[in-house]
Amino acid sequence: MAPVCKRSPNWLSRLETAMLSRPWTSASRSCMWARQQWSPLTPSTATVPRAAGAHTSPPHAALCLEVTLKTAEDGPDLEMLSGQERVALANRKRECGNAHYQRADFVLAANSYDLAIKAITSNAKVDMTCEEEEELLQLKVKCLNNLAASQLKLDHYRAALRSCSQVLEHQPDNIKALFRKGKVLAQQGEYSEAIPILRAALKLEPSNKTIHAELSKLVKKRAAQRSTETALYRKMLGNPSRLPAKCPGKGAWSIPWKWLFGATAVALGGVALSVVIAARN
């Protein structure tokens, strides 16, 4: 295997996720074994007594590690997993995603959550109890919520919106999914759609200060958006706000006197012309 050079101290976790990017290949089981046997290399775990005359590495230096794959075993057949085995596998992937998320590595976190969801939703040839199915459903909702959070951090708004919608299909009153869906719509400029969703979330949890703050911010943004739209419409219509105001004290049907006299003169002229034509005939 070619040397792997990483600046991040989490090189081993990154390597495992990279090898699992095509899930359930022959390398899957060996990677899982490696993750269980080794721990990530961090400044605290990498500190060892220095021998006399040994060279030292500068702080934050890039480590070049050559990894050799010794053994490989077939990955698990998801269709043949029992309910509890499926739950255990999905939980391992979810915990791996949580670790990536805490390190702000949102790409790897999203990948781990996606692997967990695939483990849950893949076809099963083994019968499961109602309790196991319910446990898998609850786990799926957790993974979808976490996946939406990672996608939101990556500005993948369409994907995050799909993840939130899938959660709400199973749990319409899921506060986290409602809040994140509102945030996604707000990021897309859809304030009219985001505000009712956040209000629904706030109704479910009135003491949530985060939802309060987000909703207040969106209401202000929506008001500013409407003000901008109104100014734009006025500009498109020739700025009717600058037209002369009506004279005070006059009704909506008041007509200037010169217009009234002109109309009367035209009417009288028309009558006289009709009389003359009739007399000639």
CSV table of C-alpha atoms in Angstrom, one decimal:
chain,number,residue,atom,x,y,z
A,1,MET,CA,0.0,0.0,0.0
A,2,ALA,CA,1.3,3.5,-0.8
A,3,PRO,CA,2.3,5.7,2.1
A,4,VAL,CA,-0.5,7.7,3.6
A,5,CYS,CA,0.4,11.2,4.6
A,6,LYS,CA,-2.0,13.1,6.9
A,7,ARG,CA,-1.7,16.2,8.9
A,8,SER,CA,-4.8,15.4,11.0
A,9,PRO,CA,-4.1,13.3,14.2
A,10,ASN,CA,-7.3,11.4,13.3
A,11,TRP,CA,-5.5,9.6,10.4
A,12,LEU,CA,-6.7,6.1,11.4
A,13,SER,CA,-10.4,7.1,11.5
A,14,ARG,CA,-10.0,8.8,8.2
A,15,LEU,CA,-8.4,5.7,6.7
A,16,GLU,CA,-11.2,3.5,7.9
A,17,THR,CA,-13.9,5.7,6.5
A,18,ALA,CA,-12.1,6.0,3.2
A,19,MET,CA,-11.9,2.2,2.9
A,20,LEU,CA,-15.5,2.0,3.8
A,21,SER,CA,-16.6,4.5,1.2
A,22,ARG,CA,-17.7,1.4,-0.8
A,23,PRO,CA,-19.5,-0.3,2.1
A,24,TRP,CA,-19.6,-4.0,2.8
A,25,THR,CA,-16.6,-4.9,0.6
A,26,SER,CA,-14.1,-7.6,1.5
A,27,ALA,CA,-12.0,-5.0,3.4
A,28,SER,CA,-14.9,-3.9,5.6
A,29,ARG,CA,-14.5,-6.4,8.3
A,30,SER,CA,-10.7,-6.0,8.6
A,31,CYS,CA,-11.2,-2.2,8.8
A,32,MET,CA,-13.7,-2.7,11.6
A,33,TRP,CA,-11.1,-5.0,13.4
A,34,ALA,CA,-8.4,-2.4,12.9
A,35,ARG,CA,-10.6,0.4,14.4
A,36,GLN,CA,-11.3,-1.8,17.4
A,37,GLN,CA,-7.6,-2.7,18.0
A,38,TRP,CA,-6.0,0.7,17.4
A,39,SER,CA,-6.7,4.1,18.8
A,40,PRO,CA,-6.3,7.4,16.9
A,41,LEU,CA,-2.8,9.0,17.1
A,42,THR,CA,-3.1,12.2,19.2
A,43,PRO,CA,-0.4,14.3,20.9
A,44,SER,CA,-1.3,12.7,24.2
A,45,THR,CA,-1.2,9.1,23.0
A,46,ALA,CA,1.8,9.6,20.8
A,47,THR,CA,4.1,10.9,23.5
A,48,VAL,CA,6.8,8.3,24.4
A,49,PRO,CA,10.1,8.6,26.3
A,50,ARG,CA,12.8,9.9,23.9
A,51,ALA,CA,16.0,7.9,23.8
A,52,ALA,CA,19.3,9.6,24.0
A,53,GLY,CA,20.3,11.1,20.7
A,54,ALA,CA,17.0,10.3,19.0
A,55,HIS,CA,15.6,12.9,16.6
A,56,THR,CA,12.5,14.7,17.6
A,57,SER,CA,9.6,15.9,15.4
A,58,PRO,CA,8.6,19.6,15.5
A,59,PRO,CA,5.1,20.4,16.9
A,60,HIS,CA,2.2,19.8,14.5
A,61,ALA,CA,4.5,18.1,12.0
A,62,ALA,CA,2.9,16.0,9.2
A,63,LEU,CA,3.2,12.3,9.9
A,64,CYS,CA,3.8,9.9,6.9
A,65,LEU,CA,2.6,6.4,7.8
A,66,GLU,CA,2.8,3.3,5.7
A,67,VAL,CA,-0.1,1.0,6.3
A,68,THR,CA,0.0,-2.6,5.2
A,69,LEU,CA,-3.2,-4.6,5.0
A,70,LYS,CA,-2.4,-8.0,6.5
A,71,THR,CA,-5.7,-9.8,6.3
A,72,ALA,CA,-9.1,-9.3,4.7
A,73,GLU,CA,-12.4,-11.0,5.4
A,74,ASP,CA,-15.8,-10.8,3.8
A,75,GLY,CA,-18.1,-8.1,5.1
A,76,PRO,CA,-21.4,-9.0,6.7
A,77,ASP,CA,-24.3,-10.0,4.6
A,78,LEU,CA,-26.9,-7.4,5.6
A,79,GLU,CA,-29.8,-9.5,4.3
A,80,MET,CA,-28.9,-12.3,6.8
A,81,LEU,CA,-28.3,-10.1,9.8
A,82,SER,CA,-30.7,-10.5,12.7
A,83,GLY,CA,-32.5,-7.5,14.2
A,84,GLN,CA,-30.0,-7.1,17.0
A,85,GLU,CA,-27.0,-7.5,14.8
A,86,ARG,CA,-28.4,-4.8,12.4
A,87,VAL,CA,-29.0,-2.5,15.4
A,88,ALA,CA,-25.4,-3.1,16.7
A,89,LEU,CA,-23.9,-2.4,13.2
A,90,ALA,CA,-25.9,0.8,12.7
A,91,ASN,CA,-25.0,2.0,16.2
A,92,ARG,CA,-21.3,1.5,15.5
A,93,LYS,CA,-21.6,3.6,12.4
A,94,ARG,CA,-23.6,6.3,14.1
A,95,GLU,CA,-21.1,6.6,17.0
A,96,CYS,CA,-18.3,6.8,14.4
A,97,GLY,CA,-20.3,9.7,12.7
A,98,ASN,CA,-20.7,11.4,16.1
A,99,ALA,CA,-17.0,11.3,16.7
A,100,HIS,CA,-16.3,12.9,13.2
A,101,TYR,CA,-19.0,15.5,13.9
A,102,GLN,CA,-17.4,16.5,17.2
A,103,ARG,CA,-14.1,17.0,15.4
A,104,ALA,CA,-15.9,19.2,12.8
A,105,ASP,CA,-15.2,16.7,10.1
A,106,PHE,CA,-18.7,16.9,8.6
A,107,VAL,CA,-17.9,15.0,5.3
A,108,LEU,CA,-16.8,11.9,7.1
A,109,ALA,CA,-19.7,12.3,9.6
A,110,ALA,CA,-22.3,12.4,6.9
A,111,ASN,CA,-20.7,9.4,5.3
A,112,SER,CA,-20.8,7.4,8.5
A,113,TYR,CA,-24.5,8.3,9.1
A,114,ASP,CA,-25.3,7.3,5.6
A,115,LEU,CA,-23.7,3.9,6.1
A,116,ALA,CA,-25.7,3.5,9.3
A,117,ILE,CA,-28.9,4.3,7.4
A,118,LYS,CA,-28.1,1.8,4.7
A,119,ALA,CA,-27.5,-0.9,7.4
A,120,ILE,CA,-31.0,-0.2,8.8
A,121,THR,CA,-32.9,0.1,5.6
A,122,SER,CA,-31.4,-2.8,3.5
A,123,ASN,CA,-33.6,-5.7,2.7
A,124,ALA,CA,-33.8,-8.4,5.3
A,125,LYS,CA,-34.4,-12.1,4.8
A,126,VAL,CA,-34.5,-12.8,8.6
A,127,ASP,CA,-37.7,-12.2,10.5
A,128,MET,CA,-37.6,-9.5,13.2
A,129,THR,CA,-39.8,-8.8,16.2
A,130,CYS,CA,-42.0,-5.7,16.5
A,131,GLU,CA,-39.6,-4.4,19.2
A,132,GLU,CA,-36.6,-4.8,16.9
A,133,GLU,CA,-38.4,-3.0,14.1
A,134,GLU,CA,-39.3,-0.1,16.4
A,135,GLU,CA,-35.8,0.1,17.7
A,136,LEU,CA,-34.5,0.2,14.1
A,137,LEU,CA,-37.0,3.0,13.3
A,138,GLN,CA,-35.9,5.1,16.2
A,139,LEU,CA,-32.3,4.6,15.2
A,140,LYS,CA,-33.0,5.6,11.7
A,141,VAL,CA,-34.6,8.8,12.8
A,142,LYS,CA,-31.5,9.6,14.9
A,143,CYS,CA,-29.2,9.0,12.0
A,144,LEU,CA,-31.3,11.0,9.6
A,145,ASN,CA,-31.4,13.9,12.1
A,146,ASN,CA,-27.6,13.7,12.5
A,147,LEU,CA,-27.2,13.4,8.7
A,148,ALA,CA,-29.3,16.6,8.3
A,149,ALA,CA,-27.1,18.4,10.8
A,150,SER,CA,-23.9,17.5,8.9
A,151,GLN,CA,-25.4,18.4,5.5
A,152,LEU,CA,-26.5,21.8,6.9
A,153,LYS,CA,-22.9,22.4,8.1
A,154,LEU,CA,-21.7,21.6,4.6
A,155,ASP,CA,-24.3,23.9,3.0
A,156,HIS,CA,-25.9,20.9,1.2
A,157,TYR,CA,-29.3,22.4,1.6
A,158,ARG,CA,-31.3,20.2,-0.7
A,159,ALA,CA,-29.9,17.0,0.8
A,160,ALA,CA,-30.5,18.4,4.3
A,161,LEU,CA,-34.1,19.2,3.4
A,162,ARG,CA,-34.7,15.7,2.1
A,163,SER,CA,-33.2,14.2,5.4
A,164,CYS,CA,-35.5,16.4,7.5
A,165,SER,CA,-38.5,15.5,5.4
A,166,GLN,CA,-37.8,11.8,5.9
A,167,VAL,CA,-37.7,12.3,9.7
A,168,LEU,CA,-41.0,14.2,9.7
A,169,GLU,CA,-42.6,11.4,7.6
A,170,HIS,CA,-42.1,9.1,10.6
A,171,GLN,CA,-42.3,11.7,13.4
A,172,PRO,CA,-44.3,14.9,12.4
A,173,ASP,CA,-43.6,16.5,15.7
A,174,ASN,CA,-39.8,15.9,15.8
A,175,ILE,CA,-38.5,19.2,17.1
A,176,LYS,CA,-35.0,18.8,15.8
A,177,ALA,CA,-36.2,18.0,12.3
A,178,LEU,CA,-38.7,20.9,12.3
A,179,PHE,CA,-36.0,23.3,13.5
A,180,ARG,CA,-33.4,22.2,10.9
A,181,LYS,CA,-36.0,22.2,8.1
A,182,GLY,CA,-36.8,25.8,9.1
A,183,LYS,CA,-33.1,26.7,9.0
A,184,VAL,CA,-32.6,25.1,5.6
A,185,LEU,CA,-35.6,27.0,4.1
A,186,ALA,CA,-34.3,30.2,5.7
A,187,GLN,CA,-30.9,29.7,4.1
A,188,GLN,CA,-32.6,29.3,0.8
A,189,GLY,CA,-34.5,32.6,1.3
A,190,GLU,CA,-37.9,30.9,1.8
A,191,TYR,CA,-38.9,32.9,4.8
A,192,SER,CA,-42.6,32.5,4.3
A,193,GLU,CA,-42.2,28.7,4.5
A,194,ALA,CA,-39.6,28.7,7.2
A,195,ILE,CA,-41.5,30.9,9.7
A,196,PRO,CA,-44.6,28.6,10.1
A,197,ILE,CA,-42.3,25.6,10.6
A,198,LEU,CA,-40.3,27.3,13.3
A,199,ARG,CA,-43.6,28.4,15.0
A,200,ALA,CA,-44.7,24.8,15.0
A,201,ALA,CA,-41.5,23.8,16.6
A,202,LEU,CA,-41.8,26.6,19.2
A,203,LYS,CA,-45.3,25.5,20.0
A,204,LEU,CA,-44.0,22.0,20.9
A,205,GLU,CA,-41.2,23.4,23.0
A,206,PRO,CA,-42.0,27.0,24.1
A,207,SER,CA,-39.0,27.4,26.4
A,208,ASN,CA,-36.5,26.6,23.6
A,209,LYS,CA,-34.4,29.8,23.4
A,210,THR,CA,-32.6,28.7,20.2
A,211,ILE,CA,-35.9,28.4,18.3
A,212,HIS,CA,-37.0,31.8,19.8
A,213,ALA,CA,-33.9,33.5,18.5
A,214,GLU,CA,-34.0,31.9,15.1
A,215,LEU,CA,-37.7,32.7,14.7
A,216,SER,CA,-37.2,36.4,15.8
A,217,LYS,CA,-34.4,36.7,13.3
A,218,LEU,CA,-36.5,35.3,10.4
A,219,VAL,CA,-39.4,37.6,11.2
A,220,LYS,CA,-37.1,40.6,10.9
A,221,LYS,CA,-35.6,39.4,7.7
A,222,ARG,CA,-39.1,38.8,6.3
A,223,ALA,CA,-40.1,42.3,7.1
A,224,ALA,CA,-37.0,43.7,5.5
A,225,GLN,CA,-37.6,41.5,2.4
A,226,ARG,CA,-41.2,42.9,2.1
A,227,SER,CA,-39.9,46.5,2.4
A,228,THR,CA,-37.4,45.9,-0.4
A,229,GLU,CA,-40.1,44.3,-2.6
A,230,THR,CA,-42.4,47.2,-2.0
A,231,ALA,CA,-39.7,49.7,-3.0
A,232,LEU,CA,-38.9,47.7,-6.1
A,233,TYR,CA,-42.6,47.6,-7.2
A,234,ARG,CA,-42.9,51.4,-6.7
A,235,LYS,CA,-39.8,51.8,-8.9
A,236,MET,CA,-41.2,49.6,-11.6
A,237,LEU,CA,-44.5,51.5,-11.6
A,238,GLY,CA,-42.7,54.9,-12.0
A,239,ASN,CA,-42.6,55.6,-8.3
A,240,PRO,CA,-46.3,56.5,-7.7
A,241,SER,CA,-45.4,57.6,-4.2
A,242,ARG,CA,-44.2,60.9,-5.6
A,243,LEU,CA,-47.5,61.7,-7.3
A,244,PRO,CA,-49.2,64.9,-6.0
A,245,ALA,CA,-51.4,64.3,-3.1
A,246,LYS,CA,-55.1,65.1,-3.2
A,247,CYS,CA,-56.3,68.4,-2.0
A,248,PRO,CA,-57.6,68.2,1.6
A,249,GLY,CA,-61.4,68.6,2.1
A,250,LYS,CA,-62.3,67.4,-1.4
A,251,GLY,CA,-64.0,64.1,-1.9
A,252,ALA,CA,-62.9,61.3,-4.2
A,253,TRP,CA,-65.4,62.5,-6.9
A,254,SER,CA,-64.5,66.2,-6.9
A,255,ILE,CA,-63.8,67.6,-10.4
A,256,PRO,CA,-62.0,70.9,-11.2
A,257,TRP,CA,-64.5,73.7,-12.4
A,258,LYS,CA,-62.7,74.3,-15.7
A,259,TRP,CA,-63.2,70.6,-16.6
A,260,LEU,CA,-66.9,70.9,-15.8
A,261,PHE,CA,-67.4,74.1,-17.9
A,262,GLY,CA,-65.5,72.5,-20.8
A,263,ALA,CA,-67.7,69.3,-20.7
A,264,THR,CA,-70.9,71.5,-20.6
A,265,ALA,CA,-69.8,73.5,-23.6
A,266,VAL,CA,-69.1,70.4,-25.6
A,267,ALA,CA,-72.5,68.9,-24.7
A,268,LEU,CA,-74.3,72.2,-25.7
A,269,GLY,CA,-72.4,72.3,-29.0
A,270,GLY,CA,-73.4,68.8,-29.8
A,271,VAL,CA,-77.1,69.6,-29.1
A,272,ALA,CA,-77.0,72.7,-31.3
A,273,LEU,CA,-75.3,70.8,-34.2
A,274,SER,CA,-78.0,68.1,-34.0
A,275,VAL,CA,-80.8,70.7,-34.2
A,276,VAL,CA,-79.2,72.3,-37.3
A,277,ILE,CA,-78.8,69.0,-39.1
A,278,ALA,CA,-82.4,68.1,-38.3
A,279,ALA,CA,-83.7,71.5,-39.6
A,280,ARG,CA,-81.9,71.0,-42.9
A,281,ASN,CA,-83.3,67.6,-43.4
